[in-house]
């Protein structure tokens, strides 16, 4: 993750947002950003109680990232 991104997220103070940003960086390296984000959003739509972080983790697992 870029240093300025990390500094900003540290200032904002959201650990979950920082984790999401790190996971999205990892997904980007695999070239599966669109697929994983789409699947995560679909997962959230199907289950309103799920958190964005958990939905992203599930999508990454399904796409073998």
mmCIF file of N, CA, C and O in Angstrom:
data_model
loop_
_atom_site.group_PDB
_atom_site.id
_atom_site.type_symbol
_atom_site.label_atom_id
_atom_site.label_comp_id
_atom_site.label_asym_id
_atom_site.label_seq_id
_atom_site.Cartn_x
_atom_site.Cartn_y
_atom_site.Cartn_z
ATOM 1 N N UNK A 1 0.848 -1.166 0.000
ATOM 2 C CA UNK A 1 0.000 0.000 0.000
ATOM 3 C C UNK A 1 0.894 1.230 0.000
ATOM 4 O O UNK A 1 1.943 1.244 0.634
ATOM 5 N N UNK A 2 0.465 2.240 -0.717
ATOM 6 C CA UNK A 2 1.242 3.471 -0.792
ATOM 7 C C UNK A 2 1.311 4.131 0.578
ATOM 8 O O UNK A 2 0.362 4.077 1.360
ATOM 9 N N UNK A 3 2.448 4.759 0.846
ATOM 10 C CA UNK A 3 2.691 5.373 2.157
ATOM 11 C C UNK A 3 1.639 6.426 2.501
ATOM 12 O O UNK A 3 1.133 6.465 3.615
ATOM 13 N N UNK A 4 1.282 7.298 1.543
ATOM 14 C CA UNK A 4 0.319 8.342 1.857
ATOM 15 C C UNK A 4 -1.063 7.754 2.139
ATOM 16 O O UNK A 4 -1.809 8.265 2.970
ATOM 17 N N UNK A 5 -1.413 6.645 1.478
ATOM 18 C CA UNK A 5 -2.681 5.969 1.755
ATOM 19 C C UNK A 5 -2.681 5.434 3.180
ATOM 20 O O UNK A 5 -3.649 5.583 3.914
ATOM 21 N N UNK A 6 -1.581 4.799 3.548
ATOM 22 C CA UNK A 6 -1.472 4.211 4.871
ATOM 23 C C UNK A 6 -1.524 5.289 5.949
ATOM 24 O O UNK A 6 -2.206 5.129 6.960
ATOM 25 N N UNK A 7 -0.830 6.405 5.729
ATOM 26 C CA UNK A 7 -0.856 7.507 6.691
ATOM 27 C C UNK A 7 -2.266 8.068 6.847
ATOM 28 O O UNK A 7 -2.706 8.353 7.963
ATOM 29 N N UNK A 8 -2.967 8.231 5.728
ATOM 30 C CA UNK A 8 -4.332 8.745 5.773
ATOM 31 C C UNK A 8 -5.244 7.805 6.569
ATOM 32 O O UNK A 8 -6.006 8.241 7.427
ATOM 33 N N UNK A 9 -5.144 6.511 6.283
ATOM 34 C CA UNK A 9 -5.993 5.553 6.979
ATOM 35 C C UNK A 9 -5.659 5.477 8.468
ATOM 36 O O UNK A 9 -6.544 5.260 9.292
ATOM 37 N N UNK A 10 -4.396 5.686 8.815
ATOM 38 C CA UNK A 10 -4.021 5.735 10.230
ATOM 39 C C UNK A 10 -4.672 6.928 10.914
ATOM 40 O O UNK A 10 -5.125 6.836 12.053
ATOM 41 N N UNK A 11 -4.728 8.056 10.218
ATOM 42 C CA UNK A 11 -5.350 9.256 10.779
ATOM 43 C C UNK A 11 -6.853 9.083 10.923
ATOM 44 O O UNK A 11 -7.450 9.557 11.884
ATOM 45 N N UNK A 12 -7.474 8.445 9.957
ATOM 46 C CA UNK A 12 -8.917 8.226 10.004
ATOM 47 C C UNK A 12 -9.259 7.301 11.167
ATOM 48 O O UNK A 12 -10.285 7.450 11.803
ATOM 49 N N UNK A 13 -8.391 6.355 11.422
ATOM 50 C CA UNK A 13 -8.550 5.494 12.584
ATOM 51 C C UNK A 13 -9.437 4.282 12.382
ATOM 52 O O UNK A 13 -9.853 3.669 13.341
ATOM 53 N N UNK A 14 -9.739 3.928 11.168
ATOM 54 C CA UNK A 14 -10.580 2.767 10.929
ATOM 55 C C UNK A 14 -9.717 1.568 10.551
ATOM 56 O O UNK A 14 -9.177 1.513 9.450
ATOM 57 N N UNK A 15 -9.630 0.647 11.456
ATOM 58 C CA UNK A 15 -8.841 -0.563 11.205
ATOM 59 C C UNK A 15 -9.457 -1.372 10.064
ATOM 60 O O UNK A 15 -8.746 -1.914 9.221
ATOM 61 N N UNK A 16 -10.795 -1.420 10.002
ATOM 62 C CA UNK A 16 -11.470 -2.199 8.965
ATOM 63 C C UNK A 16 -11.203 -1.625 7.579
ATOM 64 O O UNK A 16 -10.951 -2.371 6.631
ATOM 65 N N UNK A 17 -11.219 -0.307 7.446
ATOM 66 C CA UNK A 17 -10.944 0.315 6.149
ATOM 67 C C UNK A 17 -9.515 0.011 5.714
ATOM 68 O O UNK A 17 -9.257 -0.270 4.542
ATOM 69 N N UNK A 18 -8.590 0.052 6.655
ATOM 70 C CA UNK A 18 -7.190 -0.247 6.338
ATOM 71 C C UNK A 18 -7.050 -1.696 5.856
ATOM 72 O O UNK A 18 -6.338 -1.967 4.889
ATOM 73 N N UNK A 19 -7.748 -2.608 6.516
ATOM 74 C CA UNK A 19 -7.697 -4.012 6.098
ATOM 75 C C UNK A 19 -8.297 -4.194 4.706
ATOM 76 O O UNK A 19 -7.764 -4.941 3.884
ATOM 77 N N UNK A 20 -9.410 -3.502 4.434
ATOM 78 C CA UNK A 20 -10.036 -3.583 3.118
ATOM 79 C C UNK A 20 -9.081 -3.062 2.049
ATOM 80 O O UNK A 20 -8.931 -3.676 0.986
ATOM 81 N N UNK A 21 -8.421 -1.958 2.331
ATOM 82 C CA UNK A 21 -7.470 -1.383 1.367
ATOM 83 C C UNK A 21 -6.320 -2.355 1.085
ATOM 84 O O UNK A 21 -5.904 -2.517 -0.067
ATOM 85 N N UNK A 22 -5.834 -3.020 2.116
ATOM 86 C CA UNK A 22 -4.753 -3.988 1.932
ATOM 87 C C UNK A 22 -5.220 -5.179 1.097
ATOM 88 O O UNK A 22 -4.490 -5.665 0.223
ATOM 89 N N UNK A 23 -6.444 -5.635 1.360
ATOM 90 C CA UNK A 23 -6.970 -6.762 0.590
ATOM 91 C C UNK A 23 -7.184 -6.376 -0.874
ATOM 92 O O UNK A 23 -6.902 -7.166 -1.774
ATOM 93 N N UNK A 24 -7.677 -5.159 -1.107
ATOM 94 C CA UNK A 24 -7.879 -4.706 -2.485
ATOM 95 C C UNK A 24 -6.552 -4.570 -3.225
ATOM 96 O O UNK A 24 -6.479 -4.841 -4.425
ATOM 97 N N UNK A 25 -5.497 -4.164 -2.514
ATOM 98 C CA UNK A 25 -4.168 -4.121 -3.137
ATOM 99 C C UNK A 25 -3.733 -5.522 -3.565
ATOM 100 O O UNK A 25 -3.191 -5.719 -4.651
ATOM 101 N N UNK A 26 -4.009 -6.502 -2.709
ATOM 102 C CA UNK A 26 -3.648 -7.886 -3.015
ATOM 103 C C UNK A 26 -4.444 -8.396 -4.214
ATOM 104 O O UNK A 26 -3.891 -9.030 -5.118
ATOM 105 N N UNK A 27 -5.748 -8.099 -4.234
ATOM 106 C CA UNK A 27 -6.607 -8.521 -5.344
ATOM 107 C C UNK A 27 -6.129 -7.898 -6.651
ATOM 108 O O UNK A 27 -6.122 -8.552 -7.700
ATOM 109 N N UNK A 28 -5.720 -6.640 -6.591
ATOM 110 C CA UNK A 28 -5.253 -5.939 -7.790
ATOM 111 C C UNK A 28 -4.032 -6.626 -8.398
ATOM 112 O O UNK A 28 -3.892 -6.702 -9.620
ATOM 113 N N UNK A 29 -3.156 -7.146 -7.548
ATOM 114 C CA UNK A 29 -1.961 -7.835 -8.037
ATOM 115 C C UNK A 29 -2.326 -9.095 -8.832
ATOM 116 O O UNK A 29 -1.586 -9.510 -9.708
ATOM 117 N N UNK A 30 -3.468 -9.692 -8.499
ATOM 118 C CA UNK A 30 -3.933 -10.876 -9.218
ATOM 119 C C UNK A 30 -4.740 -10.516 -10.466
ATOM 120 O O UNK A 30 -5.109 -11.384 -11.238
ATOM 121 N N UNK A 31 -5.055 -9.230 -10.615
ATOM 122 C CA UNK A 31 -5.832 -8.784 -11.764
ATOM 123 C C UNK A 31 -7.301 -9.167 -11.682
ATOM 124 O O UNK A 31 -7.963 -9.318 -12.708
ATOM 125 N N UNK A 32 -7.803 -9.332 -10.468
ATOM 126 C CA UNK A 32 -9.184 -9.779 -10.285
ATOM 127 C C UNK A 32 -10.032 -8.767 -9.516
ATOM 128 O O UNK A 32 -11.028 -9.135 -8.887
ATOM 129 N N UNK A 33 -9.695 -7.509 -9.598
ATOM 130 C CA UNK A 33 -10.393 -6.492 -8.809
ATOM 131 C C UNK A 33 -11.885 -6.462 -9.130
ATOM 132 O O UNK A 33 -12.725 -6.517 -8.223
ATOM 133 N N UNK A 34 -12.220 -6.378 -10.395
ATOM 134 C CA UNK A 34 -13.633 -6.276 -10.799
ATOM 135 C C UNK A 34 -14.409 -7.510 -10.347
ATOM 136 O O UNK A 34 -15.502 -7.394 -9.775
ATOM 137 N N UNK A 35 -13.856 -8.675 -10.584
ATOM 138 C CA UNK A 35 -14.549 -9.911 -10.237
ATOM 139 C C UNK A 35 -14.780 -10.033 -8.733
ATOM 140 O O UNK A 35 -15.887 -10.362 -8.286
ATOM 141 N N UNK A 36 -13.750 -9.753 -7.956
ATOM 142 C CA UNK A 36 -13.844 -9.908 -6.507
ATOM 143 C C UNK A 36 -14.778 -8.859 -5.903
ATOM 144 O O UNK A 36 -15.620 -9.185 -5.059
ATOM 145 N N UNK A 37 -14.681 -7.615 -6.351
ATOM 146 C CA UNK A 37 -15.553 -6.570 -5.816
ATOM 147 C C UNK A 37 -17.008 -6.858 -6.197
ATOM 148 O O UNK A 37 -17.915 -6.710 -5.377
ATOM 149 N N UNK A 38 -17.242 -7.278 -7.425
ATOM 150 C CA UNK A 38 -18.607 -7.621 -7.860
ATOM 151 C C UNK A 38 -19.174 -8.731 -6.984
ATOM 152 O O UNK A 38 -20.308 -8.648 -6.509
ATOM 153 N N UNK A 39 -18.400 -9.770 -6.778
ATOM 154 C CA UNK A 39 -18.879 -10.898 -5.974
ATOM 155 C C UNK A 39 -19.117 -10.462 -4.526
ATOM 156 O O UNK A 39 -20.092 -10.885 -3.904
ATOM 157 N N UNK A 40 -18.253 -9.613 -3.995
ATOM 158 C CA UNK A 40 -18.432 -9.118 -2.625
ATOM 159 C C UNK A 40 -19.719 -8.304 -2.513
ATOM 160 O O UNK A 40 -20.485 -8.464 -1.546
ATOM 161 N N UNK A 41 -19.983 -7.451 -3.492
ATOM 162 C CA UNK A 41 -21.211 -6.651 -3.478
ATOM 163 C C UNK A 41 -22.449 -7.539 -3.605
ATOM 164 O O UNK A 41 -23.467 -7.300 -2.945
ATOM 165 N N UNK A 42 -22.355 -8.551 -4.433
ATOM 166 C CA UNK A 42 -23.473 -9.489 -4.577
ATOM 167 C C UNK A 42 -23.723 -10.242 -3.268
ATOM 168 O O UNK A 42 -24.874 -10.467 -2.885
ATOM 169 N N UNK A 43 -22.647 -10.587 -2.577
ATOM 170 C CA UNK A 43 -22.763 -11.268 -1.291
ATOM 171 C C UNK A 43 -23.445 -10.371 -0.264
ATOM 172 O O UNK A 43 -24.301 -10.828 0.497
ATOM 173 N N UNK A 44 -23.083 -9.099 -0.251
ATOM 174 C CA UNK A 44 -23.716 -8.148 0.671
ATOM 175 C C UNK A 44 -25.203 -8.006 0.341
ATOM 176 O O UNK A 44 -26.046 -7.950 1.240
ATOM 177 N N UNK A 45 -25.536 -7.956 -0.939
ATOM 178 C CA UNK A 45 -26.935 -7.816 -1.363
ATOM 179 C C UNK A 45 -27.764 -9.006 -0.891
ATOM 180 O O UNK A 45 -28.914 -8.854 -0.478
ATOM 181 N N UNK A 46 -27.176 -10.188 -0.935
ATOM 182 C CA UNK A 46 -27.885 -11.394 -0.521
ATOM 183 C C UNK A 46 -28.015 -11.509 0.989
ATOM 184 O O UNK A 46 -28.928 -12.166 1.479
ATOM 185 N N UNK A 47 -27.091 -10.922 1.723
ATOM 186 C CA UNK A 47 -27.098 -11.017 3.184
ATOM 187 C C UNK A 47 -26.767 -9.640 3.765
ATOM 188 O O UNK A 47 -25.601 -9.288 3.904
ATOM 189 N N UNK A 48 -27.759 -8.896 4.117
ATOM 190 C CA UNK A 48 -27.590 -7.512 4.584
ATOM 191 C C UNK A 48 -26.806 -7.400 5.895
ATOM 192 O O UNK A 48 -26.315 -6.340 6.235
ATOM 193 N N UNK A 49 -26.675 -8.486 6.624
ATOM 194 C CA UNK A 49 -25.981 -8.454 7.921
ATOM 195 C C UNK A 49 -24.464 -8.592 7.793
ATOM 196 O O UNK A 49 -23.745 -8.414 8.772
ATOM 197 N N UNK A 50 -23.986 -8.903 6.616
ATOM 198 C CA UNK A 50 -22.555 -9.152 6.420
ATOM 199 C C UNK A 50 -21.805 -7.818 6.313
ATOM 200 O O UNK A 50 -22.320 -6.848 5.777
ATOM 201 N N UNK A 51 -20.598 -7.783 6.828
ATOM 202 C CA UNK A 51 -19.790 -6.568 6.750
ATOM 203 C C UNK A 51 -19.050 -6.534 5.415
ATOM 204 O O UNK A 51 -18.795 -7.579 4.812
ATOM 205 N N UNK A 52 -18.685 -5.340 4.958
ATOM 206 C CA UNK A 52 -17.918 -5.247 3.711
ATOM 207 C C UNK A 52 -16.600 -6.040 3.777
ATOM 208 O O UNK A 52 -16.218 -6.680 2.802
ATOM 209 N N UNK A 53 -15.939 -5.993 4.917
ATOM 210 C CA UNK A 53 -14.673 -6.726 5.062
ATOM 211 C C UNK A 53 -14.901 -8.225 4.911
ATOM 212 O O UNK A 53 -14.176 -8.899 4.171
ATOM 213 N N UNK A 54 -15.905 -8.749 5.567
ATOM 214 C CA UNK A 54 -16.187 -10.181 5.478
ATOM 215 C C UNK A 54 -16.604 -10.574 4.064
ATOM 216 O O UNK A 54 -16.164 -11.603 3.544
ATOM 217 N N UNK A 55 -17.403 -9.747 3.425
ATOM 218 C CA UNK A 55 -17.822 -10.025 2.047
ATOM 219 C C UNK A 55 -16.617 -10.069 1.119
ATOM 220 O O UNK A 55 -16.522 -10.934 0.241
ATOM 221 N N UNK A 56 -15.687 -9.153 1.315
ATOM 222 C CA UNK A 56 -14.471 -9.130 0.497
ATOM 223 C C UNK A 56 -13.622 -10.372 0.754
ATOM 224 O O UNK A 56 -13.096 -10.983 -0.180
ATOM 225 N N UNK A 57 -13.511 -10.767 2.001
ATOM 226 C CA UNK A 57 -12.740 -11.964 2.340
ATOM 227 C C UNK A 57 -13.366 -13.210 1.717
ATOM 228 O O UNK A 57 -12.662 -14.085 1.210
ATOM 229 N N UNK A 58 -14.685 -13.301 1.744
ATOM 230 C CA UNK A 58 -15.382 -14.442 1.135
ATOM 231 C C UNK A 58 -15.142 -14.465 -0.372
ATOM 232 O O UNK A 58 -14.836 -15.507 -0.954
ATOM 233 N N UNK A 59 -15.271 -13.302 -0.998
ATOM 234 C CA UNK A 59 -15.058 -13.214 -2.444
ATOM 235 C C UNK A 59 -13.627 -13.596 -2.811
ATOM 236 O O UNK A 59 -13.402 -14.300 -3.804
ATOM 237 N N UNK A 60 -12.675 -13.150 -2.023
ATOM 238 C CA UNK A 60 -11.277 -13.504 -2.291
ATOM 239 C C UNK A 60 -11.070 -15.009 -2.180
ATOM 240 O O UNK A 60 -10.350 -15.602 -2.982
ATOM 241 N N UNK A 61 -11.692 -15.607 -1.194
ATOM 242 C CA UNK A 61 -11.575 -17.059 -1.019
ATOM 243 C C UNK A 61 -12.186 -17.787 -2.212
ATOM 244 O O UNK A 61 -11.591 -18.735 -2.738
ATOM 245 N N UNK A 62 -13.336 -17.310 -2.668
ATOM 246 C CA UNK A 62 -13.992 -17.943 -3.809
ATOM 247 C C UNK A 62 -13.181 -17.815 -5.093
ATOM 248 O O UNK A 62 -13.255 -18.672 -5.969
ATOM 249 N N UNK A 63 -12.443 -16.714 -5.230
ATOM 250 C CA UNK A 63 -11.619 -16.492 -6.428
ATOM 251 C C UNK A 63 -10.175 -16.963 -6.228
ATOM 252 O O UNK A 63 -9.305 -16.694 -7.045
ATOM 253 N N UNK A 64 -9.905 -17.669 -5.134
ATOM 254 C CA UNK A 64 -8.570 -18.217 -4.854
ATOM 255 C C UNK A 64 -7.469 -17.171 -4.833
ATOM 256 O O UNK A 64 -6.367 -17.377 -5.358
ATOM 257 N N UNK A 65 -7.776 -16.033 -4.228
ATOM 258 C CA UNK A 65 -6.773 -14.963 -4.108
ATOM 259 C C UNK A 65 -6.116 -15.103 -2.746
ATOM 260 O O UNK A 65 -6.742 -15.241 -1.751
#
